[in-house]
Amino acid sequence: MEQQNININVAKREKDNKDLRVKVEARDLDLWYSDNHALRNINMDIYEKKITSFIGASGCGKSTFLRCLNRMNDLISDVTIKGKISVDGHNIYAPGVDEVAVRKKIGMVFQQPNPFPKSIYENVAYAPLMHDIVKKGSDCDELVENSLKGAGLWEEVKDKLKEPGTALSGGQQQRLCIARTIAVKPDIILMDEPTSALDPISTQTIESLMLSLKEQFTIIVVTHNMQQATRVADYTAFFHLGEIIEYNETEQIFINPQVSKTEQYITGQFG
Amino acid sequence: MEKNDDYFYIPQLKKRNRNGKIFKWVCASALISALFFLFIFLFDMVRQGYPAFTQAYIETEVTFNEDLKSNPYSAFDSDSFSIISRAWMRGLPRMMDEDPSLKGTEQKIWALANAEVDQYIKGHPHKLRDREQKIVDRMLEEGSIESKFNVIFFLTGDSKIPENAGFYSAIIGSLLTLLVTMTIAVPIGIMTAIYLEEFAPDNKFTQFIEININNLAAIPSILFGLLGLAIFIIFFGVPRSSPLVGGMTLALMSLPIIIVSSKAALKSVPATIRQAGFGLGLTRWQIVRDHVLPLSLPGMLTGSIIALAQAIGETAPLIIVGMIAFVPDAATNILEPATVMPAQIYTWSGMPERMYIEKTAAGILVLLTILLSMNGVAIYLRKKFHTKW
Amino acid sequence: MSNELLYLLFFGGLFPLMFIAYIIGKNKAISLTNKNIKMHSQPSQYGWFVSLYTGLPIITITVVGVFLYLFDIHLLPPFMLISFALSLGAVSLVFLNKAINKDTKARNLVEGFIEGLLLLATFVSILTTFGILISILFEAIEFFRRESFFNFIFGTTWNPDTAFLEGAGRGGEEVASAKFGAVPIFAGTFYITGIAMLVAVPIGVFTAIFMSEYASETLRDRIKPILEILAGIPTVVYGFFAAITVAPLLVDFFASLGLKASYESALGAGIVMGIMIVPIIASLSDDVINAVPKNVKQGSLALGMNKAETIRFVVLPSAMPGIIAATLLGVSRALGETMIVVMAASLRPNLTMNPLEDMTTVTVKIVEVLVGDQAFDSSLTLSAFALGLVLFVITLVINIVSIYTIRKFHKKYKISNL
């Protein structure tokens, strides 16, 4: 039974891509919110420098699982987590691992753009300075510039770095949040419905940004929008009631789903 | 497969987390110091105040005759005279009037000791002379001096004779004042809140009123006293020192607090209930009367109790409207001069005799007990009727 | 005619008349309905309509009349006034009863009446503000007509003792003229307020941070009522504590350091006042810190910041306007605090920077002046109102700045329970 589960959960590797490497491994992961069994026996391999998307109806556990990957669930009391998640073979839930250090390695972008009530410059420079990645001065300026360029925001804000980040438009704010995330130089970027609060044009910008970011980062994105998954994701996992029903190359999931539940969802019969 | 090394490593993380811990402790110590103060304060008040709840009595022989009636002091020898309360002696003729069978008899009764004897027995600083101390010591051995529960404190009003001073008239005065405050402030406050929350259009004038109310809540209380003096007493001719003028002044003071909390209570009723009412073709007033008001009443009640508790403890404006007059007898209506609990506390705290200090602290204990029970009721109501929408 | 009889006449006329009006109005509506006329409102609403609009002219005329008496304008003797009001009510009852037909919008008229009543209640709070202003302003103006405004604001000597001699008609050349230089009084007020804020702001803000960021839900539920107790302690009690317990402690403490402290030192009054203000600042700051959106905090945590760093870099800057507003309200409260300083600070205006010396405040002076048996028109008595005016203006400005800041903060975070 369990063996079978793993077979379903772990996506088939692309046949023509020999150098595909596993970045994140989830094994036998279970999660409870007090008595509510929110994630059931999750087993999953996520590949390096690819975009993996999680889809499913609301309440299916996709965001919860995403938050497990950088231990954001630690903030909620009453959460019990069993099982293992490793990054490059290092268990992030191992005793002695500081969740703060985990989050430095695994950044996150949220549904609502949430810039800090500080200047654009400080928004980006804050974390690298704290983590001692750079010292104050020209190194830091360079990092801020590169990060903003990486997020495709530099041209728009280079003359107003001192202005508050909250004064930018929604789409710009979200790119600022991406810039401050990549400034920390994480390995993995988690995105929790990053475009659901944005207009279509900003969404398009963010999506093309995601495609360019996968050159350097492993990206995991939760989305409500199935079209978005087909546009950006290399792999897609379909969650239902706390379980992974199907996980495969995005094309396979949408063209040739193996499980009838998946088909029902992508054809809009529920969700 | 699993490796335990420095994969998740950030330079200086240890130091940063240590700083974080220090920060947490700074925050905790702020809270602890506030709680510590409260503890010290309550402890100090109880320590100072509890002796006032007992008072020394001396067993003494009294011959009830006509002499006693005309000059009660003459019935006592100089030794007794120096240790028995004069206020008690003056009460003897009345005792005789009330119980004619006493006449012509000789009775052993417990007489109220004077303040110095009381303080001496309690081990506080006192002004007894050596000779008197010896008498008291001897009587203590004989068991003819006893500390008994201090009924006088709860049954009499203020007095210039410390052992005869009580809190009763202040309690009654506070009660009358509170009655006036409540009758004026609660209905007006709730009506204002209903208007602002349910009827008022969102325009500059409404905003002005709201800012005015918030400002009123933060205006120094003593300025309300000036209003009471200039407008209520001098212009309208309300009697000075009366619970009426005090209550009216305090009503204006508690009004903004009641309005703000009532508004919050109305606001917490979800808009869907109003929409449902409009959907049924009810008018705005009918919705408010039948649906919104019953739901927000517990919240309004809680806010009103808290505001009134604050009013009971208020002193400054009442001093200005003359409620610190020396009032030995409890007021019987809202137009007579009266004093209130905090004003009595203030008056006693300024008295030179040592005994008034413990009376002050005892008065504070009574006042705090009343306030705490009011707040307790408010908190209980809030918990009980708390609805999550 | 005695007052009791007048009350009897007024209420004895008003209530029966309104009751009769209710019955008549309702019956008229019922009888119309029985004739198969479709009425706009319910019969009882017609009853209320007639009743309320019968009472309205009676009460209005009586109230206006009473006010005119207070201004010494006697248009009618009291008995005539009330009789006139009552008969007018009766006339309007008859008129209204005749006027009822199927198009009378009784419900709207009754609800209009109620809304008017609510609006009237709202005016009480505005009248209070103006009442305070007026009661201070006239006396203060009178004061400044007698004494120099310039000297009041900039003079450093407060020596009004001779003013009461002048008031008693004994002012003469041999008596030095009174001096009303209020600078030492203002200085003392601000100094003690400053000490209070040094105590209150750190304790209050850090307590708020602990409560909203670190304390568990259960701990919070237990501590909140305790802080409410602290907020509910009457100031006269704080004053007693400051005078009887804190002052001797401070004197002993500084004596052991070889310093001489007054029993009425600014420090003692300031510390206790600070503790009084802690719950005000703590609970307001707690509100604003709680209002900082969760997702901004999570943004910082997701970058690998620990909790304390997140609080310092993200939470506090977001909450800062609210914290400043809370502090301002605390300042306003401290400036106007009366009982603590009356009991624990001194009466002597003293211009000094030494916190161990005694000082006085505006509120102490107001109480001192108004409690004594002063002639109401002496300069000394009037000086209390001048001090009161200054206090009013300063606290008004602080309050309004603070209220605007909080309102802006709440608008920004879409919360609206100030």
mmCIF file of C-alpha atoms in Angstrom, chain B residues 12 62 93 137 199 207 219 222 278 294 296 311 348-349 376 382:
data_model
loop_
_atom_site.group_PDB
_atom_site.id
_atom_site.type_symbol
_atom_site.label_atom_id
_atom_site.label_comp_id
_atom_site.label_asym_id
_atom_site.label_seq_id
_atom_site.Cartn_x
_atom_site.Cartn_y
_atom_site.Cartn_z
ATOM 1 C CA GLN B 12 26.497 35.079 14.050
ATOM 2 C CA VAL B 62 -20.784 53.845 84.288
ATOM 3 C CA PRO B 93 -26.952 60.690 77.398
ATOM 4 C CA ASP B 137 -0.617 47.997 80.338
ATOM 5 C CA PHE B 199 -27.962 57.158 11.867
ATOM 6 C CA GLN B 207 -16.213 63.473 12.179
ATOM 7 C CA ILE B 219 -9.284 66.293 28.774
ATOM 8 C CA ILE B 222 -10.038 68.969 36.830
ATOM 9 C CA PHE B 278 -33.615 46.021 5.395
ATOM 10 C CA PRO B 294 -30.377 43.659 22.066
ATOM 11 C CA SER B 296 -24.977 45.046 21.667
ATOM 12 C CA ALA B 311 -16.319 57.985 38.100
ATOM 13 C CA TRP B 348 -8.093 62.114 55.920
ATOM 14 C CA SER B 349 -4.711 61.818 54.233
ATOM 15 C CA GLY B 376 -15.059 42.023 38.030
ATOM 16 C CA ARG B 382 -17.874 40.621 28.789
#
